[in-house]
């Protein structure tokens, strides 16, 4: 498993994009933001229920042709897939970390310890456990966010998903989106 990801760089990028798109125009609680992460977990479960996975091959083929704008190819072949929603879990954690000044250096250390290849859990059970981490009142926010990110990345690694690549693509897509994604209130 790759354990040298620049999470603080990703944090800065996620936070800057969210701020530029109006997501931090008002002060909201940590629990609000944790709930927003949980909504992304739920969307990942819903994508899994529908069997919706990114079609990376078609995305790369079409994007290299340049027939459609890049964001259109993203919307057709990646958007709303399990991979896309798991990226959103990570990006929301990174954004909250940027808002609260959290250092994500220990996330790579957590990744070294997490091995999910032999865990006989269903996707829903892993996502349930992640929600348990997010709602745990005993851990500080830094630990919760680092562990959530590490768990998502470890899961993706166990399934052969290059989540770092998907995160970078989703961040690129988010940078192209309209202010508050066209009118969402939060």
JSON list of C-alpha atoms in Angstrom, two decimals:
[
{"chain": "A", "resi": 1, "resn": "UNK", "atom": "CA", "xyz": [0.00, 0.00, 0.00]},
{"chain": "A", "resi": 2, "resn": "UNK", "atom": "CA", "xyz": [1.23, 3.49, -0.83]},
{"chain": "A", "resi": 3, "resn": "UNK", "atom": "CA", "xyz": [2.04, 5.30, 2.41]},
{"chain": "A", "resi": 4, "resn": "UNK", "atom": "CA", "xyz": [3.67, 8.52, 1.22]},
{"chain": "A", "resi": 5, "resn": "UNK", "atom": "CA", "xyz": [0.69, 10.59, 0.12]},
{"chain": "A", "resi": 6, "resn": "UNK", "atom": "CA", "xyz": [0.97, 14.36, 0.64]},
{"chain": "A", "resi": 7, "resn": "UNK", "atom": "CA", "xyz": [-2.21, 14.71, 2.67]},
{"chain": "A", "resi": 8, "resn": "UNK", "atom": "CA", "xyz": [-1.38, 18.23, 3.82]},
{"chain": "A", "resi": 9, "resn": "UNK", "atom": "CA", "xyz": [-1.00, 19.34, 0.20]},
{"chain": "A", "resi": 10, "resn": "UNK", "atom": "CA", "xyz": [-4.32, 17.69, -0.64]},
{"chain": "A", "resi": 11, "resn": "UNK", "atom": "CA", "xyz": [-5.86, 19.36, 2.43]},
{"chain": "A", "resi": 12, "resn": "UNK", "atom": "CA", "xyz": [-4.73, 22.79, 1.27]},
{"chain": "A", "resi": 13, "resn": "UNK", "atom": "CA", "xyz": [-6.11, 22.21, -2.22]},
{"chain": "A", "resi": 14, "resn": "UNK", "atom": "CA", "xyz": [-9.46, 20.86, -0.96]},
{"chain": "A", "resi": 15, "resn": "UNK", "atom": "CA", "xyz": [-9.89, 23.72, 1.51]},
{"chain": "A", "resi": 16, "resn": "UNK", "atom": "CA", "xyz": [-8.94, 26.41, -1.03]},
{"chain": "A", "resi": 17, "resn": "UNK", "atom": "CA", "xyz": [-11.45, 25.02, -3.53]},
{"chain": "A", "resi": 18, "resn": "UNK", "atom": "CA", "xyz": [-14.24, 24.77, -0.95]},
{"chain": "A", "resi": 19, "resn": "UNK", "atom": "CA", "xyz": [-13.56, 28.28, 0.29]},
{"chain": "A", "resi": 20, "resn": "UNK", "atom": "CA", "xyz": [-13.51, 29.72, -3.23]},
{"chain": "A", "resi": 21, "resn": "UNK", "atom": "CA", "xyz": [-16.83, 28.01, -3.95]},
{"chain": "A", "resi": 22, "resn": "UNK", "atom": "CA", "xyz": [-18.59, 29.49, -0.91]},
{"chain": "A", "resi": 23, "resn": "UNK", "atom": "CA", "xyz": [-18.65, 26.51, 1.41]},
{"chain": "A", "resi": 24, "resn": "UNK", "atom": "CA", "xyz": [-17.03, 28.42, 4.29]},
{"chain": "A", "resi": 25, "resn": "UNK", "atom": "CA", "xyz": [-18.89, 31.73, 4.08]},
{"chain": "A", "resi": 26, "resn": "UNK", "atom": "CA", "xyz": [-20.49, 31.03, 7.46]},
{"chain": "A", "resi": 27, "resn": "UNK", "atom": "CA", "xyz": [-19.18, 29.32, 10.58]},
{"chain": "A", "resi": 28, "resn": "UNK", "atom": "CA", "xyz": [-20.62, 25.84, 11.03]},
{"chain": "A", "resi": 29, "resn": "UNK", "atom": "CA", "xyz": [-19.90, 23.25, 13.74]},
{"chain": "A", "resi": 30, "resn": "UNK", "atom": "CA", "xyz": [-17.58, 20.29, 13.45]},
{"chain": "A", "resi": 31, "resn": "UNK", "atom": "CA", "xyz": [-20.63, 18.04, 13.80]},
{"chain": "A", "resi": 32, "resn": "UNK", "atom": "CA", "xyz": [-22.20, 19.72, 10.76]},
{"chain": "A", "resi": 33, "resn": "UNK", "atom": "CA", "xyz": [-19.09, 18.93, 8.73]},
{"chain": "A", "resi": 34, "resn": "UNK", "atom": "CA", "xyz": [-18.85, 15.39, 10.12]},
{"chain": "A", "resi": 35, "resn": "UNK", "atom": "CA", "xyz": [-22.44, 14.86, 8.99]},
{"chain": "A", "resi": 36, "resn": "UNK", "atom": "CA", "xyz": [-21.49, 16.06, 5.52]},
{"chain": "A", "resi": 37, "resn": "UNK", "atom": "CA", "xyz": [-18.79, 13.38, 5.46]},
{"chain": "A", "resi": 38, "resn": "UNK", "atom": "CA", "xyz": [-21.38, 10.79, 6.52]},
{"chain": "A", "resi": 39, "resn": "UNK", "atom": "CA", "xyz": [-23.63, 11.85, 3.64]},
{"chain": "A", "resi": 40, "resn": "UNK", "atom": "CA", "xyz": [-20.78, 11.02, 1.28]},
{"chain": "A", "resi": 41, "resn": "UNK", "atom": "CA", "xyz": [-20.40, 7.62, 2.96]},
{"chain": "A", "resi": 42, "resn": "UNK", "atom": "CA", "xyz": [-24.13, 7.08, 2.36]},
{"chain": "A", "resi": 43, "resn": "UNK", "atom": "CA", "xyz": [-23.79, 8.10, -1.27]},
{"chain": "A", "resi": 44, "resn": "UNK", "atom": "CA", "xyz": [-20.95, 5.57, -1.66]},
{"chain": "A", "resi": 45, "resn": "UNK", "atom": "CA", "xyz": [-23.20, 2.85, -0.25]},
{"chain": "A", "resi": 46, "resn": "UNK", "atom": "CA", "xyz": [-26.00, 3.88, -2.61]},
{"chain": "A", "resi": 47, "resn": "UNK", "atom": "CA", "xyz": [-23.60, 3.76, -5.58]},
{"chain": "A", "resi": 48, "resn": "UNK", "atom": "CA", "xyz": [-22.50, 0.28, -4.47]},
{"chain": "A", "resi": 49, "resn": "UNK", "atom": "CA", "xyz": [-26.15, -0.85, -4.20]},
{"chain": "A", "resi": 50, "resn": "UNK", "atom": "CA", "xyz": [-26.67, 0.27, -7.79]},
{"chain": "A", "resi": 51, "resn": "UNK", "atom": "CA", "xyz": [-23.46, -1.42, -8.94]},
{"chain": "A", "resi": 52, "resn": "UNK", "atom": "CA", "xyz": [-22.13, 1.91, -10.14]},
{"chain": "A", "resi": 53, "resn": "UNK", "atom": "CA", "xyz": [-18.35, 1.88, -10.53]},
{"chain": "A", "resi": 54, "resn": "UNK", "atom": "CA", "xyz": [-16.13, 4.22, -12.49]},
{"chain": "A", "resi": 55, "resn": "UNK", "atom": "CA", "xyz": [-15.33, 3.11, -16.02]},
{"chain": "A", "resi": 56, "resn": "UNK", "atom": "CA", "xyz": [-11.71, 4.16, -15.98]},
{"chain": "A", "resi": 57, "resn": "UNK", "atom": "CA", "xyz": [-10.89, 2.63, -19.36]},
{"chain": "A", "resi": 58, "resn": "UNK", "atom": "CA", "xyz": [-13.61, 4.54, -21.19]},
{"chain": "A", "resi": 59, "resn": "UNK", "atom": "CA", "xyz": [-12.80, 7.72, -19.28]},
{"chain": "A", "resi": 60, "resn": "UNK", "atom": "CA", "xyz": [-9.12, 7.58, -20.24]},
{"chain": "A", "resi": 61, "resn": "UNK", "atom": "CA", "xyz": [-9.92, 6.69, -23.86]},
{"chain": "A", "resi": 62, "resn": "UNK", "atom": "CA", "xyz": [-12.49, 9.45, -24.30]},
{"chain": "A", "resi": 63, "resn": "UNK", "atom": "CA", "xyz": [-10.52, 12.07, -22.37]},
{"chain": "A", "resi": 64, "resn": "UNK", "atom": "CA", "xyz": [-7.45, 11.42, -24.53]},
{"chain": "A", "resi": 65, "resn": "UNK", "atom": "CA", "xyz": [-9.50, 11.89, -27.72]},
{"chain": "A", "resi": 66, "resn": "UNK", "atom": "CA", "xyz": [-10.63, 15.32, -26.59]},
{"chain": "A", "resi": 67, "resn": "UNK", "atom": "CA", "xyz": [-14.02, 15.04, -28.30]},
{"chain": "A", "resi": 68, "resn": "UNK", "atom": "CA", "xyz": [-15.85, 16.23, -25.17]},
{"chain": "A", "resi": 69, "resn": "UNK", "atom": "CA", "xyz": [-14.77, 18.64, -22.46]},
{"chain": "A", "resi": 70, "resn": "UNK", "atom": "CA", "xyz": [-12.88, 16.81, -19.70]},
{"chain": "A", "resi": 71, "resn": "UNK", "atom": "CA", "xyz": [-15.60, 17.49, -17.12]},
{"chain": "A", "resi": 72, "resn": "UNK", "atom": "CA", "xyz": [-18.24, 15.91, -19.38]},
{"chain": "A", "resi": 73, "resn": "UNK", "atom": "CA", "xyz": [-16.20, 12.71, -19.65]},
{"chain": "A", "resi": 74, "resn": "UNK", "atom": "CA", "xyz": [-15.78, 12.80, -15.87]},
{"chain": "A", "resi": 75, "resn": "UNK", "atom": "CA", "xyz": [-19.55, 13.12, -15.39]},
{"chain": "A", "resi": 76, "resn": "UNK", "atom": "CA", "xyz": [-20.27, 10.24, -17.77]},
{"chain": "A", "resi": 77, "resn": "UNK", "atom": "CA", "xyz": [-17.65, 7.72, -16.64]},
{"chain": "A", "resi": 78, "resn": "UNK", "atom": "CA", "xyz": [-16.74, 8.58, -13.02]},
{"chain": "A", "resi": 79, "resn": "UNK", "atom": "CA", "xyz": [-19.30, 10.87, -11.33]},
{"chain": "A", "resi": 80, "resn": "UNK", "atom": "CA", "xyz": [-21.62, 9.25, -8.76]},
{"chain": "A", "resi": 81, "resn": "UNK", "atom": "CA", "xyz": [-19.64, 6.00, -8.75]},
{"chain": "A", "resi": 82, "resn": "UNK", "atom": "CA", "xyz": [-18.37, 4.24, -5.62]},
{"chain": "A", "resi": 83, "resn": "UNK", "atom": "CA", "xyz": [-14.90, 5.57, -6.38]},
{"chain": "A", "resi": 84, "resn": "UNK", "atom": "CA", "xyz": [-16.19, 9.13, -6.81]},
{"chain": "A", "resi": 85, "resn": "UNK", "atom": "CA", "xyz": [-18.16, 9.06, -3.56]},
{"chain": "A", "resi": 86, "resn": "UNK", "atom": "CA", "xyz": [-15.22, 7.60, -1.61]},
{"chain": "A", "resi": 87, "resn": "UNK", "atom": "CA", "xyz": [-13.15, 10.49, -2.97]},
{"chain": "A", "resi": 88, "resn": "UNK", "atom": "CA", "xyz": [-15.77, 12.84, -1.58]},
{"chain": "A", "resi": 89, "resn": "UNK", "atom": "CA", "xyz": [-15.41, 11.22, 1.85]},
{"chain": "A", "resi": 90, "resn": "UNK", "atom": "CA", "xyz": [-11.69, 11.89, 1.78]},
{"chain": "A", "resi": 91, "resn": "UNK", "atom": "CA", "xyz": [-12.03, 15.39, 0.29]},
{"chain": "A", "resi": 92, "resn": "UNK", "atom": "CA", "xyz": [-14.62, 16.42, 2.90]},
{"chain": "A", "resi": 93, "resn": "UNK", "atom": "CA", "xyz": [-12.26, 15.22, 5.66]},
{"chain": "A", "resi": 94, "resn": "UNK", "atom": "CA", "xyz": [-9.38, 17.11, 4.09]},
{"chain": "A", "resi": 95, "resn": "UNK", "atom": "CA", "xyz": [-11.51, 20.25, 3.73]},
{"chain": "A", "resi": 96, "resn": "UNK", "atom": "CA", "xyz": [-12.57, 20.14, 7.38]},
{"chain": "A", "resi": 97, "resn": "UNK", "atom": "CA", "xyz": [-8.93, 19.61, 8.29]},
{"chain": "A", "resi": 98, "resn": "UNK", "atom": "CA", "xyz": [-8.04, 22.72, 6.32]},
{"chain": "A", "resi": 99, "resn": "UNK", "atom": "CA", "xyz": [-10.77, 24.69, 8.04]},
{"chain": "A", "resi": 100, "resn": "UNK", "atom": "CA", "xyz": [-9.56, 23.63, 11.49]},
{"chain": "A", "resi": 101, "resn": "UNK", "atom": "CA", "xyz": [-5.80, 23.65, 10.77]},
{"chain": "A", "resi": 102, "resn": "UNK", "atom": "CA", "xyz": [-5.31, 19.91, 11.18]},
{"chain": "A", "resi": 103, "resn": "UNK", "atom": "CA", "xyz": [-2.02, 18.25, 10.26]},
{"chain": "A", "resi": 104, "resn": "UNK", "atom": "CA", "xyz": [-2.51, 14.98, 8.37]},
{"chain": "A", "resi": 105, "resn": "UNK", "atom": "CA", "xyz": [1.07, 13.69, 8.69]},
{"chain": "A", "resi": 106, "resn": "UNK", "atom": "CA", "xyz": [0.03, 10.75, 10.87]},
{"chain": "A", "resi": 107, "resn": "UNK", "atom": "CA", "xyz": [-2.40, 9.45, 8.24]},
{"chain": "A", "resi": 108, "resn": "UNK", "atom": "CA", "xyz": [0.41, 7.69, 6.36]},
{"chain": "A", "resi": 109, "resn": "UNK", "atom": "CA", "xyz": [1.49, 6.01, 9.62]},
{"chain": "A", "resi": 110, "resn": "UNK", "atom": "CA", "xyz": [-2.08, 4.81, 10.13]},
{"chain": "A", "resi": 111, "resn": "UNK", "atom": "CA", "xyz": [-2.11, 3.45, 6.59]},
{"chain": "A", "resi": 112, "resn": "UNK", "atom": "CA", "xyz": [0.94, 1.32, 7.32]},
{"chain": "A", "resi": 113, "resn": "UNK", "atom": "CA", "xyz": [-0.98, -0.36, 10.14]},
{"chain": "A", "resi": 114, "resn": "UNK", "atom": "CA", "xyz": [-4.26, -0.90, 8.30]},
{"chain": "A", "resi": 115, "resn": "UNK", "atom": "CA", "xyz": [-4.50, -4.08, 6.26]},
{"chain": "A", "resi": 116, "resn": "UNK", "atom": "CA", "xyz": [-7.96, -4.83, 4.89]},
{"chain": "A", "resi": 117, "resn": "UNK", "atom": "CA", "xyz": [-7.08, -7.48, 2.31]},
{"chain": "A", "resi": 118, "resn": "UNK", "atom": "CA", "xyz": [-8.18, -10.35, 4.53]},
{"chain": "A", "resi": 119, "resn": "UNK", "atom": "CA", "xyz": [-11.09, -8.68, 6.31]},
{"chain": "A", "resi": 120, "resn": "UNK", "atom": "CA", "xyz": [-14.27, -10.62, 5.40]},
{"chain": "A", "resi": 121, "resn": "UNK", "atom": "CA", "xyz": [-16.54, -7.60, 5.79]},
{"chain": "A", "resi": 122, "resn": "UNK", "atom": "CA", "xyz": [-19.13, -6.37, 3.34]},
{"chain": "A", "resi": 123, "resn": "UNK", "atom": "CA", "xyz": [-18.79, -2.87, 1.92]},
{"chain": "A", "resi": 124, "resn": "UNK", "atom": "CA", "xyz": [-21.74, -1.73, 4.05]},
{"chain": "A", "resi": 125, "resn": "UNK", "atom": "CA", "xyz": [-20.07, -2.98, 7.23]},
{"chain": "A", "resi": 126, "resn": "UNK", "atom": "CA", "xyz": [-16.85, -1.12, 6.47]},
{"chain": "A", "resi": 127, "resn": "UNK", "atom": "CA", "xyz": [-18.81, 2.05, 5.73]},
{"chain": "A", "resi": 128, "resn": "UNK", "atom": "CA", "xyz": [-20.77, 1.55, 8.98]},
{"chain": "A", "resi": 129, "resn": "UNK", "atom": "CA", "xyz": [-17.49, 1.33, 10.89]},
{"chain": "A", "resi": 130, "resn": "UNK", "atom": "CA", "xyz": [-16.29, 4.53, 9.23]},
{"chain": "A", "resi": 131, "resn": "UNK", "atom": "CA", "xyz": [-19.51, 6.25, 10.36]},
{"chain": "A", "resi": 132, "resn": "UNK", "atom": "CA", "xyz": [-18.76, 4.96, 13.86]},
{"chain": "A", "resi": 133, "resn": "UNK", "atom": "CA", "xyz": [-15.37, 6.66, 13.77]},
{"chain": "A", "resi": 134, "resn": "UNK", "atom": "CA", "xyz": [-16.94, 9.88, 12.51]},
{"chain": "A", "resi": 135, "resn": "UNK", "atom": "CA", "xyz": [-19.54, 9.94, 15.30]},
{"chain": "A", "resi": 136, "resn": "UNK", "atom": "CA", "xyz": [-17.23, 8.86, 18.11]},
{"chain": "A", "resi": 137, "resn": "UNK", "atom": "CA", "xyz": [-17.17, 11.54, 20.77]},
{"chain": "A", "resi": 138, "resn": "UNK", "atom": "CA", "xyz": [-14.10, 10.19, 22.55]},
{"chain": "A", "resi": 139, "resn": "UNK", "atom": "CA", "xyz": [-11.57, 10.84, 19.78]},
{"chain": "A", "resi": 140, "resn": "UNK", "atom": "CA", "xyz": [-10.38, 14.32, 18.89]},
{"chain": "A", "resi": 141, "resn": "UNK", "atom": "CA", "xyz": [-11.20, 15.68, 15.46]},
{"chain": "A", "resi": 142, "resn": "UNK", "atom": "CA", "xyz": [-7.68, 15.26, 14.13]},
{"chain": "A", "resi": 143, "resn": "UNK", "atom": "CA", "xyz": [-7.65, 11.55, 14.96]},
{"chain": "A", "resi": 144, "resn": "UNK", "atom": "CA", "xyz": [-11.15, 11.03, 13.53]},
{"chain": "A", "resi": 145, "resn": "UNK", "atom": "CA", "xyz": [-10.29, 12.66, 10.21]},
{"chain": "A", "resi": 146, "resn": "UNK", "atom": "CA", "xyz": [-6.93, 10.91, 9.83]},
{"chain": "A", "resi": 147, "resn": "UNK", "atom": "CA", "xyz": [-8.43, 7.51, 10.67]},
{"chain": "A", "resi": 148, "resn": "UNK", "atom": "CA", "xyz": [-11.39, 8.03, 8.33]},
{"chain": "A", "resi": 149, "resn": "UNK", "atom": "CA", "xyz": [-9.09, 8.88, 5.44]},
{"chain": "A", "resi": 150, "resn": "UNK", "atom": "CA", "xyz": [-6.78, 5.96, 6.25]},
{"chain": "A", "resi": 151, "resn": "UNK", "atom": "CA", "xyz": [-9.72, 3.53, 6.39]},
{"chain": "A", "resi": 152, "resn": "UNK", "atom": "CA", "xyz": [-11.09, 4.67, 3.01]},
{"chain": "A", "resi": 153, "resn": "UNK", "atom": "CA", "xyz": [-7.67, 4.44, 1.38]},
{"chain": "A", "resi": 154, "resn": "UNK", "atom": "CA", "xyz": [-6.97, 1.03, 2.92]},
{"chain": "A", "resi": 155, "resn": "UNK", "atom": "CA", "xyz": [-10.33, -0.23, 1.65]},
{"chain": "A", "resi": 156, "resn": "UNK", "atom": "CA", "xyz": [-9.58, 1.09, -1.83]},
{"chain": "A", "resi": 157, "resn": "UNK", "atom": "CA", "xyz": [-6.14, -0.50, -1.76]},
{"chain": "A", "resi": 158, "resn": "UNK", "atom": "CA", "xyz": [-7.72, -3.83, -0.83]},
{"chain": "A", "resi": 159, "resn": "UNK", "atom": "CA", "xyz": [-9.90, -3.56, -3.94]},
{"chain": "A", "resi": 160, "resn": "UNK", "atom": "CA", "xyz": [-7.14, -2.38, -6.28]},
{"chain": "A", "resi": 161, "resn": "UNK", "atom": "CA", "xyz": [-8.58, 1.14, -6.59]},
{"chain": "A", "resi": 162, "resn": "UNK", "atom": "CA", "xyz": [-5.98, 3.87, -7.14]},
{"chain": "A", "resi": 163, "resn": "UNK", "atom": "CA", "xyz": [-7.86, 6.29, -4.92]},
{"chain": "A", "resi": 164, "resn": "UNK", "atom": "CA", "xyz": [-5.11, 8.90, -5.00]},
{"chain": "A", "resi": 165, "resn": "UNK", "atom": "CA", "xyz": [-5.59, 9.18, -8.79]},
{"chain": "A", "resi": 166, "resn": "UNK", "atom": "CA", "xyz": [-9.36, 9.44, -8.35]},
{"chain": "A", "resi": 167, "resn": "UNK", "atom": "CA", "xyz": [-8.96, 12.09, -5.62]},
{"chain": "A", "resi": 168, "resn": "UNK", "atom": "CA", "xyz": [-6.85, 14.24, -7.92]},
{"chain": "A", "resi": 169, "resn": "UNK", "atom": "CA", "xyz": [-9.41, 13.88, -10.72]},
{"chain": "A", "resi": 170, "resn": "UNK", "atom": "CA", "xyz": [-12.29, 14.76, -8.36]},
{"chain": "A", "resi": 171, "resn": "UNK", "atom": "CA", "xyz": [-10.41, 17.80, -7.06]},
{"chain": "A", "resi": 172, "resn": "UNK", "atom": "CA", "xyz": [-9.87, 18.94, -10.65]},
{"chain": "A", "resi": 173, "resn": "UNK", "atom": "CA", "xyz": [-13.59, 18.47, -11.28]},
{"chain": "A", "resi": 174, "resn": "UNK", "atom": "CA", "xyz": [-14.53, 20.36, -8.10]},
{"chain": "A", "resi": 175, "resn": "UNK", "atom": "CA", "xyz": [-12.32, 23.28, -9.13]},
{"chain": "A", "resi": 176, "resn": "UNK", "atom": "CA", "xyz": [-14.38, 23.57, -12.33]},
{"chain": "A", "resi": 177, "resn": "UNK", "atom": "CA", "xyz": [-17.77, 23.53, -10.59]},
{"chain": "A", "resi": 178, "resn": "UNK", "atom": "CA", "xyz": [-19.98, 26.54, -10.07]},
{"chain": "A", "resi": 179, "resn": "UNK", "atom": "CA", "xyz": [-20.30, 28.50, -6.83]},
{"chain": "A", "resi": 180, "resn": "UNK", "atom": "CA", "xyz": [-21.97, 26.27, -4.23]},
{"chain": "A", "resi": 181, "resn": "UNK", "atom": "CA", "xyz": [-22.50, 23.78, -7.05]},
{"chain": "A", "resi": 182, "resn": "UNK", "atom": "CA", "xyz": [-25.31, 25.82, -8.51]},
{"chain": "A", "resi": 183, "resn": "UNK", "atom": "CA", "xyz": [-27.24, 26.76, -5.39]},
{"chain": "A", "resi": 184, "resn": "UNK", "atom": "CA", "xyz": [-26.88, 24.15, -2.64]},
{"chain": "A", "resi": 185, "resn": "UNK", "atom": "CA", "xyz": [-27.32, 25.74, 0.78]},
{"chain": "A", "resi": 186, "resn": "UNK", "atom": "CA", "xyz": [-24.69, 23.52, 2.44]}
]
